[in-house]
GROMACS .gro file of C-alpha atoms in nm:
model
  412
    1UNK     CA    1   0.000   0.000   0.000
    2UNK     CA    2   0.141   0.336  -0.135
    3UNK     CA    3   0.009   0.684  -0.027
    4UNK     CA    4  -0.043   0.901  -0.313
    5UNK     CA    5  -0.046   1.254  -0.256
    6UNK     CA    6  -0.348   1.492  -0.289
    7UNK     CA    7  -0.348   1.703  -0.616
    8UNK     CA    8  -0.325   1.980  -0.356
    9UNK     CA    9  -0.003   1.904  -0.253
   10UNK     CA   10   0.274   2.093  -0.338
   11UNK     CA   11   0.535   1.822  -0.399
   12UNK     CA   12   0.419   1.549  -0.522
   13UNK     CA   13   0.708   1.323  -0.599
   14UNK     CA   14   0.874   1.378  -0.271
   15UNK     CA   15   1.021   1.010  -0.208
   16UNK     CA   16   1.047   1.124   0.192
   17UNK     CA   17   0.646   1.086   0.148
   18UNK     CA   18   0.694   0.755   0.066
   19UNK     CA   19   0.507   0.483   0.339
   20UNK     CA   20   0.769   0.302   0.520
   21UNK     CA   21   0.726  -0.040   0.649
   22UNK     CA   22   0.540  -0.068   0.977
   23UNK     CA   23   0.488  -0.353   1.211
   24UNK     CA   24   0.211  -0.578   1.109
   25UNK     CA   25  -0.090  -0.590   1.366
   26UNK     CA   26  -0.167  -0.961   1.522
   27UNK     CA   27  -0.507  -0.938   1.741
   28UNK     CA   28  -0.418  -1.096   2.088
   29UNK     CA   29  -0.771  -1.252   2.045
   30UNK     CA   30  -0.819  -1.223   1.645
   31UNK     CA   31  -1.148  -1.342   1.465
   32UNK     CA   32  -1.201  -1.351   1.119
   33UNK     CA   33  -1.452  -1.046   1.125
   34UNK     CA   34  -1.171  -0.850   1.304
   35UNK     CA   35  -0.832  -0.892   1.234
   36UNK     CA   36  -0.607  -0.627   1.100
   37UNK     CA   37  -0.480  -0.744   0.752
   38UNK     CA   38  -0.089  -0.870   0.754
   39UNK     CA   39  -0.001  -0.663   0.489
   40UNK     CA   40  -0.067  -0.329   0.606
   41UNK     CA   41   0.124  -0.072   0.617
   42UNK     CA   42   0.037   0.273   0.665
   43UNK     CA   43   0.126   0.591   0.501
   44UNK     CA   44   0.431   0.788   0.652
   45UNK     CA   45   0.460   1.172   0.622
   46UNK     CA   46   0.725   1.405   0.634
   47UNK     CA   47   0.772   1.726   0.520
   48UNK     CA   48   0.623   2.102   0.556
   49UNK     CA   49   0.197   2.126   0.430
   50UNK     CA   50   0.107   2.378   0.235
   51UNK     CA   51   0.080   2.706   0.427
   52UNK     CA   52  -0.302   2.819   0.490
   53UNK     CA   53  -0.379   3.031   0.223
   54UNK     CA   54  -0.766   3.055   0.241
   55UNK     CA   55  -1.056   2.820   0.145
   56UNK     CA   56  -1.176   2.493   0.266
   57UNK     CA   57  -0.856   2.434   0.553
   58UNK     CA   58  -0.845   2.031   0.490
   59UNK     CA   59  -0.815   2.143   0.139
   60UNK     CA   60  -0.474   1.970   0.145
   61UNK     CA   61  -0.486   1.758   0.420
   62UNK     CA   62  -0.267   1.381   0.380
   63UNK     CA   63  -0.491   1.107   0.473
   64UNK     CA   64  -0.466   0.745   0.360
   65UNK     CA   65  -0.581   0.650   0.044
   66UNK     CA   66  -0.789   0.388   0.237
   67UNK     CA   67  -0.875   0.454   0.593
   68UNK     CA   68  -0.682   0.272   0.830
   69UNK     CA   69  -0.800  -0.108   0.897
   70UNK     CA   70  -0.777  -0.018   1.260
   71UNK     CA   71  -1.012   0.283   1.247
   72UNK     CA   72  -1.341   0.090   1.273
   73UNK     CA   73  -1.220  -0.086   1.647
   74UNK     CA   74  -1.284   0.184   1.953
   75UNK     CA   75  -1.060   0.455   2.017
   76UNK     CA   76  -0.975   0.382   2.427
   77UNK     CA   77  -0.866   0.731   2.454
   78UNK     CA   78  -1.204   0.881   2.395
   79UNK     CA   79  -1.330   1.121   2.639
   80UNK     CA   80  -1.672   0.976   2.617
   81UNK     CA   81  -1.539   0.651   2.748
   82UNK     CA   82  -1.379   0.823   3.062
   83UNK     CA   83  -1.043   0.837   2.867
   84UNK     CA   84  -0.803   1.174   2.990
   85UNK     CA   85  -0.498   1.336   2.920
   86UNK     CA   86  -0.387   1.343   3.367
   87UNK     CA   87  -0.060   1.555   3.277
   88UNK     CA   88   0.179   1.762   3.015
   89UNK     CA   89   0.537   1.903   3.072
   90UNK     CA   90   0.438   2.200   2.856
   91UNK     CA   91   0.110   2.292   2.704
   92UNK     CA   92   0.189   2.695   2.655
   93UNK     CA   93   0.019   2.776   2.309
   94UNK     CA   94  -0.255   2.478   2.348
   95UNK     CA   95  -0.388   2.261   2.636
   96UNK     CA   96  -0.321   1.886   2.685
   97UNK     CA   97  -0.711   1.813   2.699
   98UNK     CA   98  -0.725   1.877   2.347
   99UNK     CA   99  -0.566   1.593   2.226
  100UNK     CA  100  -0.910   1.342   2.290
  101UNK     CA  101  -1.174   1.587   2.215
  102UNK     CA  102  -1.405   1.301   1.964
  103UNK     CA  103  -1.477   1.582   1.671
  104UNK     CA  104  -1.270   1.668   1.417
  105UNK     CA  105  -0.991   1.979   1.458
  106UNK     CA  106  -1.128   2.255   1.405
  107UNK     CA  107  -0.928   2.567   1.262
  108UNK     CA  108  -1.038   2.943   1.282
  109UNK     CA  109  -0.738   3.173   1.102
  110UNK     CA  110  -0.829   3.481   1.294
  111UNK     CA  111  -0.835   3.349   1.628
  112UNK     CA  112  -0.542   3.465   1.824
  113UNK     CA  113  -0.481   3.513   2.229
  114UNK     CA  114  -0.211   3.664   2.400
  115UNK     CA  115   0.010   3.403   2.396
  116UNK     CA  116  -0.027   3.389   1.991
  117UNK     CA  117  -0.218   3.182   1.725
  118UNK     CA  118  -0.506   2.946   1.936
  119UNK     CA  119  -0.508   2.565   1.822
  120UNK     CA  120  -0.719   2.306   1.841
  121UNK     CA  121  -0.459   2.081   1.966
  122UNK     CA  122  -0.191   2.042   2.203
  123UNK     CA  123   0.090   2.290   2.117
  124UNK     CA  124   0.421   2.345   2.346
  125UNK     CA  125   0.673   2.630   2.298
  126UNK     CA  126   0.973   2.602   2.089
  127UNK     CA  127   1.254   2.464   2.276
  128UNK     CA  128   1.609   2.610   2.227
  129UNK     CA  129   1.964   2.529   2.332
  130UNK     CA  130   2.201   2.656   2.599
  131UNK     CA  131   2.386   2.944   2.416
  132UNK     CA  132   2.411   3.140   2.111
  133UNK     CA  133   2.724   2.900   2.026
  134UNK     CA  134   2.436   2.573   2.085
  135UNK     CA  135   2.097   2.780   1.983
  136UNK     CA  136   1.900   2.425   1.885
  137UNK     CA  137   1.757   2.196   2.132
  138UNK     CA  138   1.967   1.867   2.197
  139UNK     CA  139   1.930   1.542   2.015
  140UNK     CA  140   1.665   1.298   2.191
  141UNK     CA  141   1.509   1.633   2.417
  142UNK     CA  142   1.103   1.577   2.408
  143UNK     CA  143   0.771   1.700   2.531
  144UNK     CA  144   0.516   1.445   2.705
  145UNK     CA  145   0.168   1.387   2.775
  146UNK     CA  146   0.017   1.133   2.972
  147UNK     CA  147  -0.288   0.962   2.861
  148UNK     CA  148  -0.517   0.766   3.109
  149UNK     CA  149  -0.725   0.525   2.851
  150UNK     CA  150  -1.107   0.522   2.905
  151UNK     CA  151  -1.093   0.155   2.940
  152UNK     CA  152  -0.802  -0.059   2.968
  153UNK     CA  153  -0.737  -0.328   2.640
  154UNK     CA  154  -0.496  -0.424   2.406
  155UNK     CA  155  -0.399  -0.163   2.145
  156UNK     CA  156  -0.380  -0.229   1.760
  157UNK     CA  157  -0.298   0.136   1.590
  158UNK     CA  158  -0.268   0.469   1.698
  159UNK     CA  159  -0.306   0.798   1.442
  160UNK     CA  160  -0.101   1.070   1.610
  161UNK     CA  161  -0.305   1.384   1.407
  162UNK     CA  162  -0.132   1.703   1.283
  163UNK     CA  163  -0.450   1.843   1.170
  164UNK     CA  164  -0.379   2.257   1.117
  165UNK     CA  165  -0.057   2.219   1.252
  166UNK     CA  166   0.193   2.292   0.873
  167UNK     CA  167   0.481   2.412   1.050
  168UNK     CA  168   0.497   2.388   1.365
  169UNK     CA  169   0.425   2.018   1.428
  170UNK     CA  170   0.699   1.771   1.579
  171UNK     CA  171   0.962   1.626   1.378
  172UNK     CA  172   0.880   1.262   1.527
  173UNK     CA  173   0.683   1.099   1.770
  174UNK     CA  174   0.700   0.812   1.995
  175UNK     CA  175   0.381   0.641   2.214
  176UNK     CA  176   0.432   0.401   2.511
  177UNK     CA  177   0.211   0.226   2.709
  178UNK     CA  178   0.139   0.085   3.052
  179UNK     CA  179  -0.040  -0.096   3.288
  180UNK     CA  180  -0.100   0.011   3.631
  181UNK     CA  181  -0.428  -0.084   3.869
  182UNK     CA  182  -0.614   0.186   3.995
  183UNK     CA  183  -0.588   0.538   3.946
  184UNK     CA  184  -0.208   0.595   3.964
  185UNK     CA  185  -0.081   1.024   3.892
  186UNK     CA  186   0.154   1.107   3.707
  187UNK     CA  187   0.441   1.104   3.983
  188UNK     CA  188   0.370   0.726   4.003
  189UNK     CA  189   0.325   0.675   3.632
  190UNK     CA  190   0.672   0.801   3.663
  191UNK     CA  191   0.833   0.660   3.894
  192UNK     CA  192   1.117   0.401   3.914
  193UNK     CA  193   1.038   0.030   3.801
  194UNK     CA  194   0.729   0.114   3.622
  195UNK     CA  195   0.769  -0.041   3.304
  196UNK     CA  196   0.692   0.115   2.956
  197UNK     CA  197   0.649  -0.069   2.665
  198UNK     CA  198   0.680   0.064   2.326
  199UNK     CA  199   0.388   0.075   2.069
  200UNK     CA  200   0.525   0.300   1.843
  201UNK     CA  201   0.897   0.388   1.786
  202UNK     CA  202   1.050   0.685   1.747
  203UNK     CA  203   0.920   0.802   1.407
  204UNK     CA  204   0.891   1.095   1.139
  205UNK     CA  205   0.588   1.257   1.086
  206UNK     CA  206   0.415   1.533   0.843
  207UNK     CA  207   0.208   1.840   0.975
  208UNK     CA  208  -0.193   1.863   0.890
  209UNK     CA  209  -0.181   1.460   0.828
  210UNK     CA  210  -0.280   1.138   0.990
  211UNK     CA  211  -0.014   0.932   1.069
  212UNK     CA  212  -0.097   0.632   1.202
  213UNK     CA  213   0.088   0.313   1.303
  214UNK     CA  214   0.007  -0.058   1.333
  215UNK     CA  215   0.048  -0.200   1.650
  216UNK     CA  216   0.162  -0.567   1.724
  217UNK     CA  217   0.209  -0.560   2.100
  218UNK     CA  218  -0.058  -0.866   2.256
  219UNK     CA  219  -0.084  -0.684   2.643
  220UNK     CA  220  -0.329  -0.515   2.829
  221UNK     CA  221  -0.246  -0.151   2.888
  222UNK     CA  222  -0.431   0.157   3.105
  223UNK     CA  223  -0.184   0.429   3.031
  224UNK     CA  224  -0.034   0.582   2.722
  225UNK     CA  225   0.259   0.829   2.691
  226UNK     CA  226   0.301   1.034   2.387
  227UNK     CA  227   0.650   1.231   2.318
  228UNK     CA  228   0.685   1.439   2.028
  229UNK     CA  229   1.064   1.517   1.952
  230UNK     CA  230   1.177   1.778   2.001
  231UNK     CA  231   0.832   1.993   2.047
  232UNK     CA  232   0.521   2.140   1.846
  233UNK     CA  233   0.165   2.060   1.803
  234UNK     CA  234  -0.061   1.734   1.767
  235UNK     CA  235  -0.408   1.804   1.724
  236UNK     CA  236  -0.554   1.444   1.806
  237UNK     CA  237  -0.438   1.120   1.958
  238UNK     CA  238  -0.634   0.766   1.885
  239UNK     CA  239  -0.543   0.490   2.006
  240UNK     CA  240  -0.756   0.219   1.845
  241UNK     CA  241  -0.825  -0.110   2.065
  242UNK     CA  242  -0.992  -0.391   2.205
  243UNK     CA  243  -1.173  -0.332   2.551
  244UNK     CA  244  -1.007  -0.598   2.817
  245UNK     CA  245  -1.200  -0.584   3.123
  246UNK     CA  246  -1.072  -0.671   3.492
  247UNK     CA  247  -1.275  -1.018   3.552
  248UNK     CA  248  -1.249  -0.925   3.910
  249UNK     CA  249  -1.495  -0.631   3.888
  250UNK     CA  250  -1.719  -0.796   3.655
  251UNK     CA  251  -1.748  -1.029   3.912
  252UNK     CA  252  -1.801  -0.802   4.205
  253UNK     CA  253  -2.124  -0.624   3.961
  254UNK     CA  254  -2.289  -0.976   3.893
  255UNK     CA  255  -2.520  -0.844   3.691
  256UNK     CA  256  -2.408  -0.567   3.452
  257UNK     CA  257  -2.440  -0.484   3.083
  258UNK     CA  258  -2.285  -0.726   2.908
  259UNK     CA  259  -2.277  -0.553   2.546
  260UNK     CA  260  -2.097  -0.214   2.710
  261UNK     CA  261  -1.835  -0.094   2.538
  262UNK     CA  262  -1.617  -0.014   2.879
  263UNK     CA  263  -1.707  -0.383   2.986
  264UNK     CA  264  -1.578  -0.576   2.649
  265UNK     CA  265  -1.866  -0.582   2.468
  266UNK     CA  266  -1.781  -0.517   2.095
  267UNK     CA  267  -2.008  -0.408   1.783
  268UNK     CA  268  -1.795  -0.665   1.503
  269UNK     CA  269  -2.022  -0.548   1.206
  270UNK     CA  270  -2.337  -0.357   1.018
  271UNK     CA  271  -2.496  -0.394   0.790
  272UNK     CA  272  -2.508   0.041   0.752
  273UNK     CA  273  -2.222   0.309   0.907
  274UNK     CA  274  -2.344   0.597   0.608
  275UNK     CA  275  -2.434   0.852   0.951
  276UNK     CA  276  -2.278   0.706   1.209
  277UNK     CA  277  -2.043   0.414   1.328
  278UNK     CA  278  -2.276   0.168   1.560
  279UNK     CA  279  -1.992   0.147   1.848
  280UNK     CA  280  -2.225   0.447   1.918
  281UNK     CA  281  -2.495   0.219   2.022
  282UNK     CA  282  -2.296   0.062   2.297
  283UNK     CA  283  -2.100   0.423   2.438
  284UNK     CA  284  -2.175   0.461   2.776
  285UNK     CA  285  -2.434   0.667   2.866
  286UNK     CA  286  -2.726   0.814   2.713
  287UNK     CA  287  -2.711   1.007   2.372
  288UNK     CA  288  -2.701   1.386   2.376
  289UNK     CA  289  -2.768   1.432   2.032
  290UNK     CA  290  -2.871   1.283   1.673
  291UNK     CA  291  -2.519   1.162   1.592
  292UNK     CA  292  -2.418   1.016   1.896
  293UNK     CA  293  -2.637   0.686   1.833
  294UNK     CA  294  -2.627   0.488   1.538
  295UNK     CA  295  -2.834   0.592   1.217
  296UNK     CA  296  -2.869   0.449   0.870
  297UNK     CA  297  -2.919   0.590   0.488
  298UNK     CA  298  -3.243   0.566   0.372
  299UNK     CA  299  -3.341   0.233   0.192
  300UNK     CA  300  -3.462   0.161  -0.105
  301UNK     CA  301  -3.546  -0.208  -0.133
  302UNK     CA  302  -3.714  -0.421   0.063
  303UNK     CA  303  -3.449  -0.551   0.300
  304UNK     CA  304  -3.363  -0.426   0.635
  305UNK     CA  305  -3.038  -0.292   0.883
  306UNK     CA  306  -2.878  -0.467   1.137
  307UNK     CA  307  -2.577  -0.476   1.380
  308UNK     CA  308  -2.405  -0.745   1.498
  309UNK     CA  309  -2.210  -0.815   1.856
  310UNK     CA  310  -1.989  -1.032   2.055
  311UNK     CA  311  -2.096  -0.986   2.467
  312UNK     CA  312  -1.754  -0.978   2.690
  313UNK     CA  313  -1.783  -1.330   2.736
  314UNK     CA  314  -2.073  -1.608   2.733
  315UNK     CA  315  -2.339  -1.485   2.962
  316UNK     CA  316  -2.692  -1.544   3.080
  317UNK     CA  317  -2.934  -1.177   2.969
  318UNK     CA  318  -3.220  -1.128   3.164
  319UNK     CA  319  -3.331  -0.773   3.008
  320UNK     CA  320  -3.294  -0.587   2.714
  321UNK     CA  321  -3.307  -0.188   2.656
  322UNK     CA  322  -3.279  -0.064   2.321
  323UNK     CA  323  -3.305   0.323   2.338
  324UNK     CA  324  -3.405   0.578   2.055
  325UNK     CA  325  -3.324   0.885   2.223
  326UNK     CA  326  -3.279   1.174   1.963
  327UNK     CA  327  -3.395   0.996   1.716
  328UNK     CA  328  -3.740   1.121   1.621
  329UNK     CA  329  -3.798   1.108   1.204
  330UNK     CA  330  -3.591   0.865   1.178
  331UNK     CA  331  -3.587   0.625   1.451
  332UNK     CA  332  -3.626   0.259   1.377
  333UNK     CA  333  -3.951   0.137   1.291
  334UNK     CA  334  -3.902  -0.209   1.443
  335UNK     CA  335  -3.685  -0.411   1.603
  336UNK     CA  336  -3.579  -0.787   1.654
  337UNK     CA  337  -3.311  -0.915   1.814
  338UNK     CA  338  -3.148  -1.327   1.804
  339UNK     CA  339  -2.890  -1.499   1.977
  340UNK     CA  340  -2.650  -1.697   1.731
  341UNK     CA  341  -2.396  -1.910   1.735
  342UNK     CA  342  -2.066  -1.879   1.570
  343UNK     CA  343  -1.931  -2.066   1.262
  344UNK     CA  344  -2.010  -2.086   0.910
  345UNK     CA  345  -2.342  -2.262   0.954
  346UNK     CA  346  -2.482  -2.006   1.238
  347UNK     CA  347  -2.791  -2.085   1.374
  348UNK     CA  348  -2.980  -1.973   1.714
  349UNK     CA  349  -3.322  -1.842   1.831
  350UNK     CA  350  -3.533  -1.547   1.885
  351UNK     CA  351  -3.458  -1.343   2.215
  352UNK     CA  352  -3.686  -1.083   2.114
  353UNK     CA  353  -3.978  -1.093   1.811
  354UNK     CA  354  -4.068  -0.829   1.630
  355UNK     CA  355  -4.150  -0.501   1.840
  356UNK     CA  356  -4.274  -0.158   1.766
  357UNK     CA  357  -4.026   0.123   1.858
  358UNK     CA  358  -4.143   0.442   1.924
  359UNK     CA  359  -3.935   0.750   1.830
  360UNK     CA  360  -3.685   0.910   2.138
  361UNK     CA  361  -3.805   0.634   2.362
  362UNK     CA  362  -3.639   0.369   2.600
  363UNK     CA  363  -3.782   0.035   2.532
  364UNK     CA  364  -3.717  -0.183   2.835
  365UNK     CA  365  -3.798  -0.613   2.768
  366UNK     CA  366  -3.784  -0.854   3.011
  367UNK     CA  367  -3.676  -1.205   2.885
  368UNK     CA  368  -3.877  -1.505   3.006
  369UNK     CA  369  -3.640  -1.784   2.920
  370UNK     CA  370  -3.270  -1.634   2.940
  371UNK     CA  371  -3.006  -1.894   2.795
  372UNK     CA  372  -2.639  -1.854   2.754
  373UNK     CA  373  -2.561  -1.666   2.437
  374UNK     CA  374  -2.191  -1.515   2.324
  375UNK     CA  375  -2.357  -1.326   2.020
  376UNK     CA  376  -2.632  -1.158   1.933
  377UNK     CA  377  -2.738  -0.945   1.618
  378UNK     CA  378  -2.966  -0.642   1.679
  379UNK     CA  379  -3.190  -0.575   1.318
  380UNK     CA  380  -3.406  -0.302   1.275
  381UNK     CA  381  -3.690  -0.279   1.026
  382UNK     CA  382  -3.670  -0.149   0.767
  383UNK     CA  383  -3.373   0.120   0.845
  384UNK     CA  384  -3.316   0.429   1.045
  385UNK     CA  385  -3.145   0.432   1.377
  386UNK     CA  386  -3.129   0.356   1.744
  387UNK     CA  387  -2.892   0.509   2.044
  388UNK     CA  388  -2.841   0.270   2.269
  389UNK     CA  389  -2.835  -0.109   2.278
  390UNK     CA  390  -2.804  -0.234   2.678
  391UNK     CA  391  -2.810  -0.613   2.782
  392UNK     CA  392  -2.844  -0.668   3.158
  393UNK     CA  393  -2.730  -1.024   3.251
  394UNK     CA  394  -2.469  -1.239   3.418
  395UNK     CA  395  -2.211  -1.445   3.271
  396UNK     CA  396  -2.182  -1.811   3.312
  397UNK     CA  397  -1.916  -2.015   3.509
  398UNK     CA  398  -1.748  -2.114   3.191
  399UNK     CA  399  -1.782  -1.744   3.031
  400UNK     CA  400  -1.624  -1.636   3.359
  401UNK     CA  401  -1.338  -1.865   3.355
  402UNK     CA  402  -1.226  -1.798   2.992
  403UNK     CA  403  -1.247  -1.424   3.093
  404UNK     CA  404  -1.016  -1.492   3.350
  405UNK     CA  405  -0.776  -1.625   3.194
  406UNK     CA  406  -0.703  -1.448   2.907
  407UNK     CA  407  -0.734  -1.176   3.204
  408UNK     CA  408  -0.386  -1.349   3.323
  409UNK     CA  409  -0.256  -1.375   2.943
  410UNK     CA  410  -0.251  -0.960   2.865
  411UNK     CA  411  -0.126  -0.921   3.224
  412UNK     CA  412   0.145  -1.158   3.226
   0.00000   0.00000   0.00000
């Protein structure tokens, strides 16, 4: 996989544009509806962007060709899963928090402060050297943030995102990662014998692109640290994932909701993303607004949307929610949803038959005969959108014990 440039860009045939080889991303837990392809390797930037000169201001922003294969798993540095940035050496021209707000960077030409141009990113002053003999920063010298993730699991790419930022981003980057219990601060997170693993090497980057980066490393991480070299601006981190949940709290909850994003539940495939991706549908907490939930184009045959999931492990639900807050128009019309079993022949039953939704509503169904289940696909008829899918349940003593134990295999 090449990157070709944009016709906007003003050098085309750089060669330092040129992707370099990246380590190939192996799923600690892959499945054939999941896994990163072998092959991929991502663009690599370097180089100045065209300075702002008016007009639509992603005009000549470098993206992949293709999105990354990554992109679709959950970012476990967004905000709205509890994810924060807990500390910054240096955050002068542009605070730290920036870096995991979920919407796009946004950039306004005319908006300055006193401390110079405002940035929707995080932006640290320009370093220098110790004389006018040594004016430039020494080699290896760096700027940090410290990223709590929103829910600990094992990363599989990260886009460090120079969105707006042409000439004053960072020469390279670098992102580590660790795993601590609890809420550790930063003076822990930094303290002797915690051990840092790296998920991204130092590397070259390009301003107002996304440069993102396989990840092979099979552990379970809570923290992040990202350094740009020697300082500058990054407008967004993501670090794409797979939710690993501490067994030992599941356990403590009994009953919880077993599709939840922050507990390991995982939306594998739709059927429709055109509005909105449906990880929405299992976000914690209730929509706030149209986009946050899951909404489909407009059909025009006769079929009919769905979503499919994989619970944290295999579990026992009791009771269903399936929530259509915000959506009023276009809410779906009805709803089923069916356990089934994995495998090439598939196969299950009916947890729920076809019920009436009603717009900006939450549906709450009891089941009478709960059975264990590991999958379950959510279809709406014909299209439109829901906000929130919630299963209430238990898991089983076998569901338990697998959790467990790949619990101890992340860990170590």
């Amino acid at each position: 996989m090449t990157a070709s440039p944009t016709p906007a860009d003003p050098t085309p045939a750089d060669p330092s544009r040129t992707p370099a080889p990246t380590p190939t991303s192996t799923p600690a837990d892959p499945t054939p509806a999941d896994s990163t392809p072998a092959d991929f390797a991502p663009p690599r930037y370097t180089g100045d962007a065209r300075p702002y000169s008016g007009g639509d201001p992603y005009g000549d922003y470098r993206a992949p060709d293709a999105g990354f294969p990554f992109a679709d798993l959950p970012d476990l540095a967004d905000r709205r899963l509890g994810a924060s940035v807990i500390a910054a050496n240096d955050e002068f021209f542009a605070e730290r928090e920036n870096l995991l707000r979920p919407e796009a960077p946004e950039f306004d030409p005319e908006r300055f402060g006193h401390k110079g141009k405002i940035m929707d990113g995080w932006e640290t002053r320009r370093r220098r050297g110790v004389s006018a003999e040594a004016p430039h920063p020494e080699d290896g010298v760096y700027d940090w943030a410290l990223v709590r993730l929103g829910a600990p699991g094992v990363v599989e790419g990260v886009v460090v995102d120079t969105a707006h930022f042409r000439g004053n981003y960072p020469q390279a980057v670098s992102v580590e990662a660790t795993s601590l219990q609890g809420a550790p601060g930063p003076e822990e997170l930094h303290a002797d014998g915690v051990e840092w693993t790296e998920l991204v090497p130092r590397t070259p980057v390009g301003g107002h692109a996304a440069n993102g980066f396989a990840v092979s490393v099979g552990r379970r991480f809570t923290h992040v640290r990202l350094r740009q070299y020697p300082d500058g601006g990054v407008a967004r981190l993501r670090v794409h994932g797979r939710v690993a949940p501490d067994p030992a709290w599941l356990a403590a909850l009994g009953t919880f909701d077993l599709v939840a994003l922050e507990n390991g539940g995982t939306a594998v495939d739709a059927s429709d993303r055109f509005y909105s991706p449906a990880t929405n549908t299992v976000r914690p907490g209730r929509s706030r607004k149209m986009d946050e939930g899951w909404e489909t184009r407009r059909r025009r045959d006769k079929g009919n949307d769905w979503i499919r999931y994989v619970l944290a492990e295999e579990a026992v639900i009791r009771a269903v929610e399936i929530d259509t807050g915000y959506l009023k128009g276009n809410a779906a019309g009805w709803a089923t949803l069916t356990a089934e079993e994995p495998g090439e022949d598939g196969g299950g039953y009916e947890l729920l038959p076809p019920t009436l939704l009603q717009p900006d509503t939450v549906h709450r169904f009891v089941l009478s005969e709960p059975r264990p289940v590991t999958r379950v696909r959510l279809d709406i008829h014909p299209d439109g959108g829901i906000a929130r899918l919630r299963l209430h349940g238990s898991l089983t003593e076998a569901g338990a014990a697998r959790l467990a134990a790949r619990h101890r295999q992340l860990t170590g």
